[in-house]
Coordinates of N, CA and C in Angstrom, one line a residue:
X293 N -6.6 28.0 3.7 CA -6.1 27.5 2.5 C -6.1 25.9 2.6
X294 N -6.2 25.3 1.4 CA -6.2 23.9 1.4 C -6.9 23.3 0.1
X295 N -7.2 22.0 0.2 CA -7.8 21.4 -1.0 C -9.3 21.5 -0.8
X296 N -10.0 22.0 -1.9 CA -11.4 22.2 -1.8 C -12.1 21.0 -2.4
X297 N -13.2 20.5 -1.6 CA -14.0 19.4 -2.0 C -15.4 19.9 -2.1
X298 N -16.1 19.6 -3.2 CA -17.5 20.0 -3.4 C -18.4 18.8 -3.6
X299 N -19.4 18.7 -2.8 CA -20.4 17.7 -2.9 C -21.8 18.4 -2.9
X300 N -22.4 18.4 -4.1 CA -23.6 19.2 -4.4 C -23.3 20.7 -4.0
X301 N -24.0 21.2 -3.0 CA -23.8 22.5 -2.6 C -22.9 22.7 -1.3
X302 N -22.5 21.6 -0.8 CA -21.6 21.6 0.4 C -20.1 21.8 -0.1
X303 N -19.5 22.8 0.4 CA -18.0 23.0 0.1 C -17.2 22.8 1.4
X304 N -16.2 22.0 1.3 CA -15.3 21.8 2.4 C -13.9 22.0 2.0
X305 N -13.1 22.4 3.0 CA -11.7 22.6 2.7 C -10.8 21.8 3.6
X306 N -10.0 20.9 3.0 CA -9.0 20.1 3.8 C -7.8 21.0 4.0
X307 N -7.4 21.3 5.2 CA -6.2 22.2 5.4 C -4.9 21.5 5.0
X308 N -4.0 22.3 4.5 CA -2.7 21.8 4.1 C -1.8 21.4 5.2
X309 N -2.0 22.0 6.4 CA -1.2 21.7 7.6 C -1.9 20.7 8.4
X310 N -2.4 19.6 7.8 CA -3.1 18.6 8.5 C -2.1 17.8 9.4
X311 N -2.6 17.2 10.4 CA -1.7 16.4 11.3 C -1.4 15.1 10.7
X312 N -1.9 14.0 11.2 CA -1.6 12.7 10.7 C -2.6 12.2 9.7
X313 N -2.3 11.2 9.0 CA -3.1 10.6 8.0 C -4.4 10.0 8.6
X314 N -5.5 10.4 8.0 CA -6.8 9.8 8.3 C -7.3 8.9 7.2
X315 N -7.4 7.6 7.4 CA -7.7 6.7 6.4 C -9.1 6.8 5.9
X316 N -9.3 6.5 4.6 CA -10.6 6.4 4.0 C -10.7 5.2 3.1
X317 N -11.9 4.6 3.0 CA -12.0 3.4 2.2 C -11.5 3.6 0.8
X318 N -10.7 2.6 0.3 CA -10.2 2.6 -1.1 C -8.9 3.3 -1.3
X319 N -8.4 3.9 -0.2 CA -7.1 4.6 -0.3 C -6.0 3.7 -0.7
X320 N -5.1 4.1 -1.6 CA -3.9 3.3 -1.9 C -2.8 3.9 -0.9
X321 N -2.2 3.0 -0.1 CA -1.2 3.5 0.9 C 0.1 2.7 0.7
X322 N 1.1 3.3 1.2 CA 2.4 2.6 1.3 C 2.8 2.6 2.8
X323 N 3.1 1.4 3.3 CA 3.4 1.3 4.7 C 4.5 0.4 5.0
X324 N 4.9 0.4 6.2 CA 6.1 -0.5 6.7 C 5.5 -1.5 7.7
X325 N 5.9 -2.8 7.5 CA 5.5 -3.8 8.5 C 6.3 -3.6 9.8
X326 N 5.5 -3.5 10.9 CA 6.2 -3.3 12.2 C 6.1 -4.6 13.0
X327 N 5.2 -5.5 12.8 CA 5.0 -6.7 13.6 C 4.3 -7.8 12.8
X328 N 4.8 -9.0 13.0 CA 4.1 -10.2 12.4 C 3.5 -10.9 13.6
X329 N 2.2 -11.0 13.6 CA 1.5 -11.7 14.7 C 0.7 -12.8 14.2
X330 N -0.3 -13.2 15.1 CA -1.2 -14.3 14.8 C -2.1 -14.0 13.7
X331 N -1.9 -14.5 12.5 CA -2.8 -14.3 11.3 C -2.9 -12.9 10.9
X332 N -1.9 -12.0 11.3 CA -2.0 -10.6 10.8 C -0.6 -10.0 10.9
X333 N -0.5 -9.0 10.0 CA 0.7 -8.1 10.1 C 0.3 -6.7 10.5
X334 N 1.1 -6.1 11.3 CA 0.8 -4.7 11.7 C 1.6 -3.8 10.8
X335 N 1.0 -2.7 10.3 CA 1.6 -1.8 9.4 C 1.6 -0.4 10.0
X336 N 2.7 0.3 9.8 CA 2.8 1.8 10.1 C 2.5 2.5 8.8
X337 N 1.4 3.3 8.8 CA 1.0 4.1 7.7 C 1.2 5.6 7.9
X338 N 1.8 5.9 9.1 CA 2.0 7.3 9.4 C 0.7 7.9 9.9
X339 N -0.3 7.1 10.2 CA -1.6 7.6 10.7 C -1.7 7.7 12.2
X340 N -3.0 7.8 12.6 CA -3.3 7.9 14.0 C -3.0 6.6 14.7
X341 N -3.3 5.5 14.0 CA -3.1 4.2 14.6 C -2.5 3.3 13.5
X342 N -1.9 2.2 14.0 CA -1.4 1.2 13.0 C -2.5 0.5 12.3
X343 N -2.2 0.0 11.1 CA -3.2 -0.7 10.3 C -2.9 -2.2 10.5
X344 N -3.8 -3.0 10.1 CA -3.6 -4.5 10.2 C -3.9 -5.1 8.8
X345 N -3.0 -6.0 8.4 CA -3.2 -6.8 7.2 C -3.4 -8.2 7.6
X346 N -4.7 -8.7 7.5 CA -5.0 -10.0 7.9 C -4.4 -11.0 6.9
X347 N -4.1 -12.2 7.3 CA -3.6 -13.3 6.5 C -4.6 -13.6 5.4
X348 N -5.9 -13.5 5.7 CA -7.0 -13.8 4.7 C -7.0 -12.7 3.6
X349 N -6.5 -11.5 3.9 CA -6.5 -10.4 3.0 C -5.2 -10.3 2.2
X350 N -4.3 -11.1 2.4 CA -3.0 -11.1 1.7 C -3.2 -12.0 0.4
X351 N -3.1 -11.3 -0.7 CA -3.4 -12.1 -2.0 C -2.2 -12.7 -2.6
X352 N -1.0 -12.4 -2.1 CA 0.2 -12.9 -2.8 C 0.8 -14.2 -2.2
X353 N -0.1 -15.1 -1.7 CA 0.4 -16.3 -1.2 C 0.7 -17.3 -2.3
X354 N 1.8 -18.1 -2.1 CA 2.2 -19.0 -3.2 C 1.1 -20.1 -3.4
X355 N 1.0 -20.5 -4.6 CA 0.1 -21.7 -4.9 C -1.4 -21.3 -5.0
X356 N -1.7 -20.1 -5.5 CA -3.1 -19.8 -5.8 C -3.6 -18.5 -5.3
X357 N -2.7 -17.7 -4.7 CA -3.1 -16.3 -4.3 C -4.2 -16.2 -3.3
X358 N -5.0 -15.2 -3.5 CA -6.0 -14.9 -2.6 C -7.3 -15.7 -2.7
X359 N -7.4 -16.6 -3.7 CA -8.6 -17.3 -4.0 C -8.7 -18.6 -3.1
X360 N -7.6 -19.0 -2.6 CA -7.7 -20.3 -1.9 C -7.7 -20.0 -0.4
X361 N -8.2 -21.1 0.4 CA -8.3 -21.0 1.8 C -6.9 -21.0 2.5
X362 N -6.8 -20.1 3.5 CA -5.5 -20.0 4.2 C -5.4 -21.2 5.1
X363 N -4.2 -21.8 5.2 CA -4.0 -23.0 6.1 C -3.0 -22.6 7.2
X364 N -2.8 -23.6 8.1 CA -1.8 -23.5 9.1 C -0.4 -23.3 8.6
X365 N -0.2 -23.9 7.5 CA 1.2 -23.8 6.8 C 1.4 -22.3 6.4
X366 N 0.3 -21.7 5.9 CA 0.4 -20.3 5.5 C 0.7 -19.4 6.7
X367 N 0.1 -19.7 7.8 CA 0.3 -18.9 9.0 C 1.7 -19.1 9.5
X368 N 2.2 -20.3 9.4 CA 3.6 -20.6 9.9 C 4.6 -19.9 9.0
X369 N 4.3 -19.7 7.7 CA 5.2 -19.1 6.7 C 5.0 -17.6 6.5
X370 N 4.3 -16.9 7.4 CA 3.9 -15.5 7.2 C 5.1 -14.6 7.1
X371 N 6.1 -14.9 7.9 CA 7.3 -14.0 7.9 C 8.1 -14.2 6.6
X372 N 8.0 -15.3 5.9 CA 8.7 -15.4 4.6 C 8.0 -14.6 3.5
X373 N 6.7 -14.3 3.7 CA 5.9 -13.4 2.8 C 6.2 -11.9 3.0
X374 N 5.9 -11.5 4.2 CA 6.2 -10.1 4.6 C 6.9 -10.2 6.0
X375 N 8.0 -9.6 6.2 CA 8.7 -9.6 7.4 C 8.8 -8.1 8.0
X376 N 9.2 -8.0 9.2 CA 9.3 -6.7 9.9 C 10.3 -5.8 9.0
X377 N 9.9 -4.6 8.8 CA 10.7 -3.7 8.0 C 10.4 -3.6 6.5
X378 N 9.7 -4.6 6.0 CA 9.3 -4.6 4.6 C 8.3 -3.5 4.3
X379 N 8.5 -2.9 3.1 CA 7.5 -1.9 2.6 C 6.5 -2.5 1.8
X380 N 5.2 -2.1 1.9 CA 4.1 -2.7 1.2 C 3.3 -1.6 0.5
X381 N 2.7 -1.9 -0.6 CA 1.7 -1.1 -1.2 C 0.4 -1.9 -0.9
X382 N -0.7 -1.2 -0.4 CA -1.9 -1.9 -0.1 C -3.1 -0.9 -0.3
X383 N -4.3 -1.4 -0.1 CA -5.5 -0.6 -0.2 C -6.3 -0.7 1.1
X384 N -6.8 0.4 1.5 CA -7.6 0.4 2.7 C -8.9 -0.4 2.4
X385 N -9.2 -1.4 3.2 CA -10.3 -2.3 3.0 C -11.5 -1.9 4.0
X386 N -11.2 -1.6 5.2 CA -12.2 -1.4 6.2 C -11.7 -0.4 7.3
X387 N -12.7 0.3 7.9 CA -12.4 1.2 9.0 C -13.3 0.8 10.1
X388 N -12.8 0.8 11.3 CA -13.6 0.5 12.5 C -13.9 1.7 13.4
X389 N -14.9 1.6 14.2 CA -15.3 2.8 15.0 C -14.2 3.1 16.0
X390 N -13.3 2.2 16.4 CA -12.2 2.5 17.3 C -11.0 3.1 16.7
X391 N -11.1 3.4 15.4 CA -10.0 4.0 14.6 C -9.1 3.1 14.0
X392 N -9.2 1.8 14.2 CA -8.3 0.8 13.5 C -8.7 0.7 12.0
X393 N -7.6 0.3 11.3 CA -7.7 0.3 9.8 C -7.3 -1.1 9.4
X394 N -8.1 -1.7 8.4 CA -7.7 -2.9 7.8 C -7.4 -2.7 6.4
X395 N -6.3 -3.3 5.9 CA -5.8 -3.1 4.5 C -5.8 -4.5 3.8
X396 N -5.7 -4.5 2.5 CA -5.6 -5.8 1.8 C -4.6 -5.6 0.7
X397 N -4.0 -6.8 0.2 CA -3.1 -6.8 -0.9 C -3.6 -7.9 -1.9
X398 N -4.9 -8.0 -2.1 CA -5.5 -9.0 -2.9 C -5.2 -8.8 -4.4
X399 N -5.1 -7.6 -4.9 CA -4.8 -7.4 -6.3 C -3.3 -7.5 -6.6
X400 N -3.0 -7.9 -7.8 CA -1.6 -8.1 -8.2 C -0.8 -6.8 -8.2
X401 N -1.5 -5.6 -8.2 CA -0.7 -4.4 -8.2 C -0.3 -4.0 -6.8
X402 N -0.7 -4.7 -5.7 CA -0.3 -4.5 -4.4 C 0.7 -5.6 -3.9
X403 N 1.5 -5.3 -2.9 CA 2.4 -6.3 -2.4 C 3.6 -5.6 -1.8
X404 N 4.7 -6.4 -1.7 CA 5.9 -6.0 -1.1 C 6.7 -5.1 -2.2
X405 N 7.3 -4.0 -1.7 CA 8.1 -3.1 -2.5 C 9.6 -3.3 -2.2
X406 N 10.4 -3.4 -3.2 CA 11.8 -3.5 -3.0 C 12.5 -2.8 -4.2
X407 N 13.8 -2.4 -3.9 CA 14.6 -1.8 -5.0 C 14.3 -0.3 -5.2
X408 N 13.7 0.3 -4.3 CA 13.4 1.8 -4.4 C 13.6 2.5 -3.1
X409 N 13.0 3.6 -3.0 CA 13.1 4.4 -1.8 C 11.8 5.1 -1.5
X410 N 11.6 5.5 -0.2 CA 10.4 6.1 0.2 C 10.7 7.6 0.6
X411 N 9.8 8.5 0.1 CA 9.9 9.9 0.4 C 8.6 10.2 1.1
X412 N 8.6 10.9 2.2 CA 7.4 11.3 3.0 C 7.1 12.7 2.8
X413 N 5.8 13.0 2.5 CA 5.3 14.3 2.3 C 4.1 14.5 3.2
X414 N 3.5 15.7 3.3 CA 2.3 15.8 4.1 C 1.2 15.1 3.3
X415 N 0.3 14.4 4.0 CA -0.8 13.7 3.4 C -1.7 14.5 2.5
X416 N -2.0 15.8 2.8 CA -2.8 16.6 1.9 C -2.2 16.9 0.6
X417 N -0.9 16.7 0.5 CA -0.2 17.0 -0.8 C -0.5 16.0 -1.9
X418 N -1.1 14.8 -1.5 CA -1.4 13.8 -2.4 C -2.9 13.6 -2.5
X419 N -3.5 13.8 -3.7 CA -4.9 13.7 -3.8 C -5.4 12.3 -4.0
X420 N -6.5 12.0 -3.5 CA -7.1 10.7 -3.7 C -7.6 10.7 -5.1
X421 N -7.3 9.6 -5.8 CA -7.7 9.5 -7.2 C -7.3 8.2 -7.8
X422 N -7.5 8.1 -9.1 CA -7.3 6.8 -9.8 C -5.8 6.7 -10.3
X423 N -5.0 7.7 -10.1 CA -3.6 7.7 -10.7 C -2.6 7.6 -9.5
X424 N -2.7 6.6 -8.7 CA -1.7 6.4 -7.6 C -0.5 5.7 -8.1
X425 N -0.6 5.0 -9.2 CA 0.6 4.3 -9.8 C 1.0 5.0 -11.1
X426 N 2.2 5.5 -11.1 CA 2.6 6.3 -12.3 C 4.0 5.9 -12.8
X427 N 4.2 6.0 -14.1 CA 5.5 5.7 -14.7 C 6.0 7.1 -15.3
X428 N 7.2 7.4 -15.0 CA 7.8 8.6 -15.5 C 9.1 8.2 -16.3
X429 N 8.9 7.7 -17.6 CA 10.0 7.2 -18.4 C 11.0 8.3 -18.7
X430 N 10.6 9.6 -18.8 CA 11.5 10.7 -19.1 C 12.6 10.8 -18.1
X431 N 12.3 10.5 -16.8 CA 13.3 10.7 -15.7 C 13.7 9.3 -15.2
X432 N 13.1 8.2 -15.8 CA 13.6 6.9 -15.4 C 13.1 6.4 -14.1
X433 N 11.9 6.7 -13.6 CA 11.4 6.2 -12.4 C 10.0 5.8 -12.5
X434 N 9.6 4.9 -11.6 CA 8.2 4.6 -11.4 C 7.8 5.1 -10.0
X435 N 6.5 5.5 -9.8 CA 6.1 6.1 -8.6 C 4.8 5.4 -8.1
X436 N 4.7 5.2 -6.8 CA 3.5 4.9 -6.2 C 3.2 6.0 -5.2
X437 N 2.1 6.7 -5.4 CA 1.7 7.8 -4.5 C 0.7 7.3 -3.5
X438 N 1.2 7.1 -2.3 CA 0.4 6.7 -1.2 C -0.4 7.9 -0.7
X439 N -1.7 7.7 -0.5 CA -2.5 8.8 0.0 C -2.1 9.2 1.4
X440 N -1.4 8.3 2.1 CA -1.0 8.6 3.4 C 0.3 9.5 3.5
X441 N 0.7 9.9 2.3 CA 1.9 10.8 2.2 C 3.2 10.1 2.0
X442 N 3.2 8.8 1.9 CA 4.4 8.0 1.6 C 4.5 7.8 0.1
X443 N 5.6 8.2 -0.5 CA 5.7 8.1 -2.0 C 6.9 7.1 -2.2
X444 N 6.6 6.0 -2.9 CA 7.6 5.1 -3.2 C 8.2 5.4 -4.6
X445 N 9.5 5.5 -4.7 CA 10.2 5.8 -6.0 C 11.1 4.7 -6.3
X446 N 10.9 4.1 -7.5 CA 11.8 2.9 -7.9 C 12.2 3.2 -9.3
X447 N 13.2 2.3 -9.8 CA 13.7 2.5 -11.1 C 12.6 2.2 -12.2
X448 N 12.7 2.8 -13.4 CA 11.8 2.7 -14.4 C 11.7 1.2 -14.8
X449 N 10.5 0.7 -15.0 CA 10.3 -0.7 -15.4 C 10.2 -1.6 -14.2
X450 N 10.3 -1.1 -13.0 CA 10.3 -2.0 -11.8 C 8.8 -2.3 -11.4
X451 N 7.9 -1.6 -11.9 CA 6.5 -1.9 -11.6 C 5.9 -2.3 -13.0
X452 N 5.7 -3.6 -13.2 CA 5.2 -4.1 -14.5 C 3.9 -3.5 -14.9
X453 N 3.8 -3.2 -16.2 CA 2.6 -2.6 -16.7 C 2.6 -1.1 -16.8
X454 N 3.6 -0.5 -16.1 CA 3.7 1.0 -16.2 C 4.7 1.5 -17.2
X455 N 5.8 0.9 -17.4 CA 6.8 1.4 -18.3 C 6.3 1.4 -19.7
X456 N 6.4 2.5 -20.4 CA 5.9 2.6 -21.8 C 4.4 2.6 -22.0
X457 N 3.7 2.4 -20.9 CA 2.2 2.3 -21.0 C 1.7 3.7 -20.7
X458 N 0.4 3.8 -20.6 CA -0.3 5.1 -20.4 C -0.2 5.5 -18.9
X459 N 0.4 4.7 -18.1 CA 0.5 5.0 -16.6 C -0.8 4.7 -16.0
X460 N -0.9 4.9 -14.7 CA -2.1 4.7 -13.9 C -2.5 3.2 -13.8
X461 N -3.0 2.8 -12.7 CA -3.5 1.5 -12.5 C -2.6 0.3 -12.8
X462 N -1.3 0.5 -12.7 CA -0.3 -0.5 -13.1 C -0.5 -1.8 -12.3
X463 N 0.2 -2.8 -12.7 CA 0.2 -4.1 -12.1 C 1.5 -4.5 -11.6
X464 N 1.6 -5.1 -10.5 CA 2.9 -5.6 -10.1 C 3.1 -7.0 -10.5
X465 N 4.1 -7.6 -10.0 CA 4.2 -9.1 -10.1 C 5.0 -9.6 -11.2
X466 N 4.6 -9.6 -12.4 CA 5.2 -10.4 -13.4 C 6.4 -9.8 -14.1
X467 N 6.7 -8.6 -13.9 CA 7.6 -7.8 -14.7 C 9.1 -8.3 -14.7
X468 N 9.8 -7.9 -15.7 CA 11.2 -8.2 -15.7 C 12.0 -7.1 -15.0
X469 N 11.6 -6.8 -13.9 CA 12.2 -5.7 -13.1 C 13.5 -6.1 -12.6
X470 N 14.5 -5.2 -12.6 CA 15.8 -5.6 -12.1 C 15.8 -5.9 -10.6
X471 N 14.9 -5.3 -9.9 CA 14.9 -5.4 -8.4 C 13.7 -6.2 -7.9
X472 N 12.8 -6.6 -8.8 CA 11.5 -7.2 -8.4 C 10.7 -6.4 -7.5
X473 N 10.3 -5.2 -8.0 CA 9.6 -4.2 -7.2 C 8.4 -4.7 -6.5
X474 N 7.5 -5.4 -7.1 CA 6.4 -5.9 -6.4 C 6.3 -7.4 -6.6
X475 N 6.2 -8.2 -5.6 CA 6.1 -9.6 -5.7 C 4.6 -10.0 -5.9
X476 N 4.3 -10.7 -6.9 CA 2.9 -11.1 -7.2 C 2.6 -12.5 -6.7
X477 N 1.4 -13.0 -7.2 CA 0.9 -14.2 -6.7 C 1.8 -15.4 -7.0
X478 N 2.4 -15.5 -8.2 CA 3.2 -16.6 -8.5 C 4.7 -16.4 -8.6
X479 N 5.2 -15.3 -8.0 CA 6.6 -15.1 -7.9 C 7.1 -15.6 -6.5
X480 N 8.4 -16.0 -6.5 CA 9.0 -16.4 -5.2 C 9.8 -15.2 -4.7
X481 N 10.1 -15.2 -3.4 CA 10.9 -14.2 -2.8 C 12.3 -14.4 -3.3
X482 N 12.8 -13.4 -4.0 CA 14.2 -13.5 -4.5 C 15.2 -12.9 -3.6
X483 N 14.8 -12.6 -2.4 CA 15.8 -12.1 -1.4 C 16.0 -10.7 -1.5
X484 N 15.2 -9.9 -2.3 CA 15.4 -8.5 -2.4 C 15.0 -7.8 -1.1
X485 N 15.8 -7.0 -0.5 CA 15.5 -6.3 0.7 C 14.7 -5.1 0.5
X486 N 13.9 -4.6 1.5 CA 13.1 -3.4 1.5 C 14.0 -2.2 1.5
X487 N 13.4 -1.1 1.0 CA 14.2 0.2 1.0 C 14.2 0.9 2.3

């Protein structure tokens, strides 16, 4: 039993009782920062190995976002952007032969998450797809479904672009969220702590 995938005439079944998360390019994931190091953050995604977010792949830097060159001042201020224990929404950017994973937060819909909670489910329970960002106005919550099995649940309207919209593909950053769910390129850290 499991999720069936068909590619032409090849049929494969992903078992429901899978072990740890196996990353794939383009996966939307929710992870927790475990370490701030030299030009990179280490993230726990609940997978076989920790992921890395390089300073060059972080798009929510003040004063121009991901388009500008990263400086020594940016490296010195890394902990003010993402600190140990912070929750992040990110996308898998690269996979290496040794099993290491690189993620990025260059889009405005990715970044630090605050004002919500994380629920963990088995990774096969969440399908890879275009609807990883969802608004549920009927029950008053916004959801980010991480393919790694981590589901972030926040108050309705906390992810800008989702509330009252058609859902899917939301954007973080600019919203009038009560908790500042996702910090974007031109927002400052308001001191909201991670869930």
